[in-house]
Amino acid sequence: MPEKKKFTKDVLKIKEPEVLVDSICNKLREDIFHRFRRRGAVVGISGGIDSSVTLAIAVRAFGAEKVLGVLLPEHDSSPDSKNLALELADTFNTATVEENISEALKGFGCYARRDEAVKSIVPEYNPETDKMKIVIPRDILERKLPPVFYVTVVFSNGKEVSKRLTPKAYLQIVAASNFKQRSRMSMLYYHAEANNYAVIGTPNKHEVKQGFFVKFGDGGADVMPIGNLYKTQVFQLARYLGVPNEIIERVPTTDTYTAEQTQEEFFYQMPFEQMDLLWYGWENGFPAEEVAPVLKMTKEDVLNNYSNFERKMKTTDYLRSAPIHDYDFWD
């Protein structure tokens, strides 16, 4: 019998990145050229680590001349996102097109619907001068409790106020904000169809499995080549592929709300290095008592995280489900 794999801090280290990248590229070419019969790739680039690695892989698979990078800024986007996306495209010599979706979002009522919900909780909020974001308070993160969402308003004078969101206000803010991802998806498919290209999705393993994506938004794509890679593995490939250091060193953000917000404080609730190892342990059946000493955690903390992962998987099944069409009840 083969020796049972041990749980160590290096268990997710990619030993041969060139072999992994070659395998991904081979499958990409097979899927895009032969299965879908498309002649190239469209990638939405935001200056983030996931979209950057995805673009780099697409260039490796198809050649720079068959890859189009699409910048999709809007009213709330950080200027850094555009600058880093352009630096990425320059590094890999890919053509780009910029599509500002602000006016489309205004037409959908994205900003107005969101701001209405924020004002229902913080009446003094002025979207013209103040900034906002959704957060999970630190004490809730540290106690590993199910997420309770608050809205934080940063006023023009620097003062901050955080108040717990009602379910109605939370859902309205999220629903309105999701216009952003769905508008971007529509624009990506416009450029893909205009060029007979395929849309290459950028979600990593945690976004796919934990449901940190918008259904038919950033979850809408033809293929997701990094969808089985842990976040720390995405960083490993970024260094191997030559993604600019400014992007690698940038703290991952949602770039969705007007106030600066990290992915950790909004959704993941822990550093990526810790989350990756915990998820690997849970997914591969490692007992909590084996994982705990490696991560310098208690057995109870590990078990709490395992339960949290299981809860996220169950509650986000809807997001990963394809449309159900087996309604044929004819004899």
CSV table of C-alpha atoms in Angstrom, one decimal:
chain,number,residue,atom,x,y,z
A,1,MET,CA,0.0,0.0,0.0
A,2,PRO,CA,1.2,3.5,-0.8
A,3,GLU,CA,2.3,5.6,2.3
A,4,LYS,CA,-0.4,7.9,3.5
A,5,LYS,CA,0.3,11.5,2.7
A,6,LYS,CA,1.2,13.7,5.7
A,7,PHE,CA,-0.2,17.1,6.3
A,8,THR,CA,2.5,19.7,6.2
A,9,LYS,CA,2.7,23.4,5.5
A,10,ASP,CA,4.3,22.6,2.1
A,11,VAL,CA,1.5,20.3,1.0
A,12,LEU,CA,0.3,22.8,-1.6
A,13,LYS,CA,3.6,23.8,-3.0
A,14,ILE,CA,3.7,23.3,-6.8
A,15,LYS,CA,6.9,21.3,-7.4
A,16,GLU,CA,6.9,21.5,-11.2
A,17,PRO,CA,5.0,24.7,-12.3
A,18,GLU,CA,6.1,24.2,-15.9
A,19,VAL,CA,4.4,20.8,-16.0
A,20,LEU,CA,1.2,22.2,-14.5
A,21,VAL,CA,1.1,25.2,-16.8
A,22,ASP,CA,1.7,23.0,-19.8
A,23,SER,CA,-1.1,20.7,-18.8
A,24,ILE,CA,-3.5,23.6,-18.4
A,25,CYS,CA,-2.5,25.1,-21.7
A,26,ASN,CA,-2.9,21.7,-23.5
A,27,LYS,CA,-6.5,21.4,-22.1
A,28,LEU,CA,-7.3,25.0,-23.0
A,29,ARG,CA,-6.3,24.5,-26.6
A,30,GLU,CA,-8.3,21.3,-26.8
A,31,ASP,CA,-11.4,22.9,-25.3
A,32,ILE,CA,-11.2,26.2,-27.2
A,33,PHE,CA,-10.0,25.2,-30.6
A,34,HIS,CA,-11.6,21.7,-30.9
A,35,ARG,CA,-14.5,21.5,-28.5
A,36,PHE,CA,-15.9,25.0,-28.8
A,37,ARG,CA,-14.3,25.8,-32.2
A,38,ARG,CA,-13.2,29.3,-31.2
A,39,ARG,CA,-10.0,30.9,-32.4
A,40,GLY,CA,-8.8,32.8,-29.4
A,41,ALA,CA,-9.6,34.1,-25.9
A,42,VAL,CA,-11.1,37.1,-24.1
A,43,VAL,CA,-10.0,37.8,-20.5
A,44,GLY,CA,-11.4,40.5,-18.3
A,45,ILE,CA,-8.4,42.0,-16.6
A,46,SER,CA,-8.6,44.1,-13.4
A,47,GLY,CA,-5.1,44.3,-12.1
A,48,GLY,CA,-5.9,41.4,-9.6
A,49,ILE,CA,-3.8,38.3,-9.2
A,50,ASP,CA,-6.4,35.8,-10.6
A,51,SER,CA,-7.2,37.6,-13.8
A,52,SER,CA,-3.5,38.3,-14.3
A,53,VAL,CA,-2.5,34.6,-14.0
A,54,THR,CA,-5.4,33.7,-16.3
A,55,LEU,CA,-4.3,36.1,-18.9
A,56,ALA,CA,-0.7,34.9,-18.7
A,57,ILE,CA,-1.9,31.3,-19.1
A,58,ALA,CA,-4.1,32.2,-22.1
A,59,VAL,CA,-1.1,33.9,-23.8
A,60,ARG,CA,1.0,30.8,-23.1
A,61,ALA,CA,-1.7,28.6,-24.6
A,62,PHE,CA,-2.8,30.7,-27.7
A,63,GLY,CA,-0.1,33.3,-28.3
A,64,ALA,CA,-0.5,37.0,-27.5
A,65,GLU,CA,-2.0,37.8,-30.9
A,66,LYS,CA,-5.1,35.6,-30.1
A,67,VAL,CA,-5.8,37.0,-26.6
A,68,LEU,CA,-7.8,40.2,-25.9
A,69,GLY,CA,-7.7,41.8,-22.5
A,70,VAL,CA,-10.8,43.7,-21.6
A,71,LEU,CA,-10.7,46.5,-19.0
A,72,LEU,CA,-14.2,47.1,-17.4
A,73,PRO,CA,-14.0,50.0,-15.0
A,74,GLU,CA,-16.9,51.8,-13.5
A,75,HIS,CA,-17.6,54.7,-11.2
A,76,ASP,CA,-16.4,52.9,-8.0
A,77,SER,CA,-13.3,51.3,-9.5
A,78,SER,CA,-9.9,52.1,-8.1
A,79,PRO,CA,-7.5,53.9,-10.5
A,80,ASP,CA,-4.9,51.3,-9.5
A,81,SER,CA,-6.9,48.6,-11.2
A,82,LYS,CA,-6.7,50.2,-14.6
A,83,ASN,CA,-3.0,51.0,-14.3
A,84,LEU,CA,-2.1,47.5,-13.2
A,85,ALA,CA,-4.2,45.9,-15.9
A,86,LEU,CA,-2.4,48.0,-18.5
A,87,GLU,CA,0.9,47.1,-17.1
A,88,LEU,CA,-0.1,43.4,-17.2
A,89,ALA,CA,-1.2,43.7,-20.9
A,90,ASP,CA,2.1,45.4,-21.7
A,91,THR,CA,4.1,42.7,-20.0
A,92,PHE,CA,2.4,40.0,-22.1
A,93,ASN,CA,2.1,42.1,-25.2
A,94,THR,CA,-1.7,41.6,-25.5
A,95,ALA,CA,-4.2,43.9,-27.2
A,96,THR,CA,-6.6,45.6,-24.9
A,97,VAL,CA,-9.9,47.4,-25.1
A,98,GLU,CA,-11.5,49.5,-22.4
A,99,GLU,CA,-15.3,49.5,-21.8
A,100,ASN,CA,-16.5,51.8,-19.0
A,101,ILE,CA,-19.7,50.4,-17.8
A,102,SER,CA,-20.8,53.2,-15.5
A,103,GLU,CA,-23.6,54.5,-17.7
A,104,ALA,CA,-25.0,51.0,-18.1
A,105,LEU,CA,-25.0,50.6,-14.3
A,106,LYS,CA,-26.7,53.9,-13.9
A,107,GLY,CA,-29.4,52.7,-16.3
A,108,PHE,CA,-29.9,49.6,-14.3
A,109,GLY,CA,-30.2,51.7,-11.1
A,110,CYS,CA,-27.2,50.0,-9.6
A,111,TYR,CA,-25.9,52.9,-7.7
A,112,ALA,CA,-29.3,54.4,-6.8
A,113,ARG,CA,-30.7,51.1,-5.5
A,114,ARG,CA,-27.5,50.4,-3.4
A,115,ASP,CA,-27.4,53.9,-1.9
A,116,GLU,CA,-31.1,53.7,-1.0
A,117,ALA,CA,-30.4,50.6,1.0
A,118,VAL,CA,-27.4,52.1,2.7
A,119,LYS,CA,-29.4,55.2,3.7
A,120,SER,CA,-32.0,53.0,5.2
A,121,ILE,CA,-29.4,52.0,7.8
A,122,VAL,CA,-27.2,55.1,7.9
A,123,PRO,CA,-29.6,58.0,7.0
A,124,GLU,CA,-26.8,60.6,7.0
A,125,TYR,CA,-24.9,58.8,4.2
A,126,ASN,CA,-24.3,61.0,1.2
A,127,PRO,CA,-23.0,59.0,-1.8
A,128,GLU,CA,-21.7,62.2,-3.4
A,129,THR,CA,-19.1,62.7,-0.7
A,130,ASP,CA,-19.0,59.6,1.5
A,131,LYS,CA,-17.8,56.0,0.9
A,132,MET,CA,-19.2,52.7,1.9
A,133,LYS,CA,-18.4,49.0,2.1
A,134,ILE,CA,-19.9,45.8,3.6
A,135,VAL,CA,-17.8,44.1,6.3
A,136,ILE,CA,-17.9,41.3,8.8
A,137,PRO,CA,-16.7,42.7,12.2
A,138,ARG,CA,-13.4,41.4,13.5
A,139,ASP,CA,-14.8,39.9,16.7
A,140,ILE,CA,-17.1,37.8,14.6
A,141,LEU,CA,-14.2,36.7,12.4
A,142,GLU,CA,-12.1,35.7,15.4
A,143,ARG,CA,-14.9,33.7,17.0
A,144,LYS,CA,-15.5,31.9,13.7
A,145,LEU,CA,-19.2,32.6,13.9
A,146,PRO,CA,-21.4,32.5,10.8
A,147,PRO,CA,-21.1,35.9,9.0
A,148,VAL,CA,-23.1,38.9,10.2
A,149,PHE,CA,-22.8,41.7,7.8
A,150,TYR,CA,-22.4,45.4,8.7
A,151,VAL,CA,-22.3,48.4,6.5
A,152,THR,CA,-19.4,50.8,7.2
A,153,VAL,CA,-19.7,54.4,6.0
A,154,VAL,CA,-16.6,56.5,5.7
A,155,PHE,CA,-17.7,60.2,5.9
A,156,SER,CA,-15.9,63.0,4.0
A,157,ASN,CA,-14.4,64.2,7.3
A,158,GLY,CA,-12.8,60.8,8.0
A,159,LYS,CA,-15.3,59.7,10.6
A,160,GLU,CA,-16.5,56.0,10.3
A,161,VAL,CA,-19.8,54.5,11.3
A,162,SER,CA,-20.6,50.8,11.2
A,163,LYS,CA,-24.1,49.5,11.7
A,164,ARG,CA,-25.6,46.0,11.3
A,165,LEU,CA,-27.5,45.5,8.1
A,166,THR,CA,-31.0,44.2,8.1
A,167,PRO,CA,-31.6,41.2,5.8
A,168,LYS,CA,-33.6,43.4,3.4
A,169,ALA,CA,-30.9,46.1,3.2
A,170,TYR,CA,-28.1,43.5,2.8
A,171,LEU,CA,-29.9,41.7,0.0
A,172,GLN,CA,-30.6,44.9,-1.8
A,173,ILE,CA,-27.0,46.1,-1.6
A,174,VAL,CA,-25.7,42.8,-2.9
A,175,ALA,CA,-28.4,42.5,-5.6
A,176,ALA,CA,-27.7,46.0,-6.9
A,177,SER,CA,-23.9,45.6,-6.8
A,178,ASN,CA,-24.2,42.3,-8.8
A,179,PHE,CA,-25.2,44.4,-11.8
A,180,LYS,CA,-21.5,45.2,-12.0
A,181,GLN,CA,-20.4,41.6,-12.5
A,182,ARG,CA,-23.3,40.8,-14.8
A,183,SER,CA,-22.7,43.9,-17.0
A,184,ARG,CA,-19.0,42.9,-17.3
A,185,MET,CA,-20.0,39.4,-18.3
A,186,SER,CA,-22.2,40.8,-21.1
A,187,MET,CA,-19.4,43.0,-22.4
A,188,LEU,CA,-16.9,40.1,-22.4
A,189,TYR,CA,-19.3,38.0,-24.4
A,190,TYR,CA,-19.8,40.9,-26.9
A,191,HIS,CA,-16.1,41.0,-27.6
A,192,ALA,CA,-15.8,37.2,-27.6
A,193,GLU,CA,-18.6,36.8,-30.1
A,194,ALA,CA,-17.4,39.7,-32.3
A,195,ASN,CA,-14.0,37.9,-32.6
A,196,ASN,CA,-15.1,34.3,-32.5
A,197,TYR,CA,-13.2,34.0,-29.2
A,198,ALA,CA,-14.1,32.2,-26.0
A,199,VAL,CA,-14.5,33.9,-22.6
A,200,ILE,CA,-11.9,32.7,-20.1
A,201,GLY,CA,-13.1,32.8,-16.6
A,202,THR,CA,-10.8,33.9,-13.7
A,203,PRO,CA,-12.3,32.4,-10.5
A,204,ASN,CA,-9.9,30.3,-8.4
A,205,LYS,CA,-10.8,27.2,-6.4
A,206,HIS,CA,-12.1,29.1,-3.3
A,207,GLU,CA,-14.3,31.4,-5.3
A,208,VAL,CA,-15.8,28.5,-7.1
A,209,LYS,CA,-16.2,26.2,-4.1
A,210,GLN,CA,-17.2,28.8,-1.5
A,211,GLY,CA,-19.5,30.7,-3.8
A,212,PHE,CA,-17.5,34.0,-3.9
A,213,PHE,CA,-18.8,34.9,-7.4
A,214,VAL,CA,-21.9,36.2,-9.0
A,215,LYS,CA,-24.1,33.7,-10.9
A,216,PHE,CA,-24.1,34.6,-14.6
A,217,GLY,CA,-21.6,37.4,-13.7
A,218,ASP,CA,-18.0,36.6,-13.0
A,219,GLY,CA,-19.3,33.0,-12.8
A,220,GLY,CA,-20.3,33.2,-16.4
A,221,ALA,CA,-17.5,31.9,-18.7
A,222,ASP,CA,-16.7,29.2,-21.2
A,223,VAL,CA,-13.8,27.7,-19.2
A,224,MET,CA,-12.1,28.4,-15.8
A,225,PRO,CA,-8.5,27.3,-16.1
A,226,ILE,CA,-7.5,28.2,-12.5
A,227,GLY,CA,-10.8,27.0,-11.0
A,228,ASN,CA,-9.0,24.1,-9.2
A,229,LEU,CA,-6.1,26.1,-7.9
A,230,TYR,CA,-5.8,27.3,-4.3
A,231,LYS,CA,-5.1,31.0,-3.9
A,232,THR,CA,-1.5,30.4,-2.7
A,233,GLN,CA,-1.0,28.2,-5.8
A,234,VAL,CA,-2.2,31.1,-8.0
A,235,PHE,CA,0.5,33.3,-6.5
A,236,GLN,CA,3.1,30.5,-7.1
A,237,LEU,CA,2.1,30.5,-10.8
A,238,ALA,CA,2.1,34.3,-11.0
A,239,ARG,CA,5.8,34.3,-10.0
A,240,TYR,CA,6.6,31.5,-12.5
A,241,LEU,CA,4.7,33.1,-15.4
A,242,GLY,CA,6.3,36.6,-14.8
A,243,VAL,CA,3.3,38.5,-13.6
A,244,PRO,CA,4.4,42.1,-12.5
A,245,ASN,CA,5.5,42.3,-8.9
A,246,GLU,CA,3.1,45.2,-8.3
A,247,ILE,CA,0.2,42.9,-8.9
A,248,ILE,CA,1.7,40.0,-6.9
A,249,GLU,CA,2.3,42.3,-3.9
A,250,ARG,CA,-1.1,44.0,-4.1
A,251,VAL,CA,-3.6,43.0,-1.3
A,252,PRO,CA,-6.5,41.2,-3.1
A,253,THR,CA,-9.6,43.5,-3.0
A,254,THR,CA,-13.2,43.2,-4.1
A,255,ASP,CA,-13.0,46.5,-5.9
A,256,THR,CA,-16.8,46.6,-5.7
A,257,TYR,CA,-17.7,49.3,-3.1
A,258,THR,CA,-16.5,52.9,-2.8
A,259,ALA,CA,-14.5,52.3,0.4
A,260,GLU,CA,-11.4,50.2,0.2
A,261,GLN,CA,-12.1,46.6,1.1
A,262,THR,CA,-10.1,43.4,1.2
A,263,GLN,CA,-11.5,40.0,0.3
A,264,GLU,CA,-10.5,38.7,3.7
A,265,GLU,CA,-12.6,41.2,5.7
A,266,PHE,CA,-15.6,40.8,3.4
A,267,PHE,CA,-15.8,37.0,2.7
A,268,TYR,CA,-12.9,34.7,3.5
A,269,GLN,CA,-12.5,35.6,7.2
A,270,MET,CA,-8.8,34.5,7.4
A,271,PRO,CA,-5.5,34.9,5.6
A,272,PHE,CA,-5.2,32.9,2.3
A,273,GLU,CA,-2.2,30.9,3.6
A,274,GLN,CA,-4.2,29.6,6.5
A,275,MET,CA,-7.5,29.1,4.6
A,276,ASP,CA,-5.8,27.1,1.8
A,277,LEU,CA,-4.3,24.6,4.2
A,278,LEU,CA,-7.5,24.3,6.2
A,279,TRP,CA,-9.5,23.7,3.1
A,280,TYR,CA,-7.0,21.2,1.8
A,281,GLY,CA,-7.2,19.4,5.2
A,282,TRP,CA,-11.0,19.4,5.2
A,283,GLU,CA,-11.3,18.4,1.5
A,284,ASN,CA,-8.9,15.5,1.8
A,285,GLY,CA,-10.2,14.1,5.1
A,286,PHE,CA,-7.3,15.0,7.4
A,287,PRO,CA,-8.4,14.8,11.0
A,288,ALA,CA,-8.4,18.0,13.0
A,289,GLU,CA,-5.9,16.7,15.5
A,290,GLU,CA,-3.3,16.3,12.7
A,291,VAL,CA,-4.0,19.7,11.1
A,292,ALA,CA,-4.1,21.7,14.3
A,293,PRO,CA,-0.4,21.5,15.4
A,294,VAL,CA,0.8,22.3,11.9
A,295,LEU,CA,-1.2,25.5,11.8
A,296,LYS,CA,-0.7,26.3,15.5
A,297,MET,CA,-4.5,26.1,16.1
A,298,THR,CA,-6.6,24.2,18.6
A,299,LYS,CA,-8.5,21.1,17.4
A,300,GLU,CA,-11.7,23.0,18.2
A,301,ASP,CA,-10.7,25.9,15.9
A,302,VAL,CA,-10.0,23.5,13.1
A,303,LEU,CA,-13.3,21.7,13.5
A,304,ASN,CA,-15.1,25.1,13.5
A,305,ASN,CA,-13.5,26.0,10.2
A,306,TYR,CA,-14.3,22.6,8.8
A,307,SER,CA,-18.0,23.2,9.7
A,308,ASN,CA,-17.8,26.7,8.1
A,309,PHE,CA,-16.5,25.3,4.9
A,310,GLU,CA,-19.2,22.7,4.8
A,311,ARG,CA,-21.9,25.3,5.5
A,312,LYS,CA,-20.5,27.5,2.6
A,313,MET,CA,-20.6,24.6,0.2
A,314,LYS,CA,-24.2,23.8,1.0
A,315,THR,CA,-25.5,27.3,1.0
A,316,THR,CA,-23.9,28.2,-2.3
A,317,ASP,CA,-24.9,25.1,-4.3
A,318,TYR,CA,-27.5,27.3,-6.0
A,319,LEU,CA,-24.8,29.4,-7.5
A,320,ARG,CA,-23.0,26.5,-9.1
A,321,SER,CA,-26.1,24.8,-10.4
A,322,ALA,CA,-26.8,24.9,-14.2
A,323,PRO,CA,-30.4,25.8,-15.3
A,324,ILE,CA,-32.7,22.8,-14.6
A,325,HIS,CA,-34.4,21.7,-17.8
A,326,ASP,CA,-35.5,18.1,-17.2
A,327,TYR,CA,-39.2,19.0,-17.2
A,328,ASP,CA,-40.3,16.5,-19.8
A,329,PHE,CA,-43.3,14.7,-18.3
A,330,TRP,CA,-44.7,13.3,-21.6
A,331,ASP,CA,-45.5,9.6,-21.7
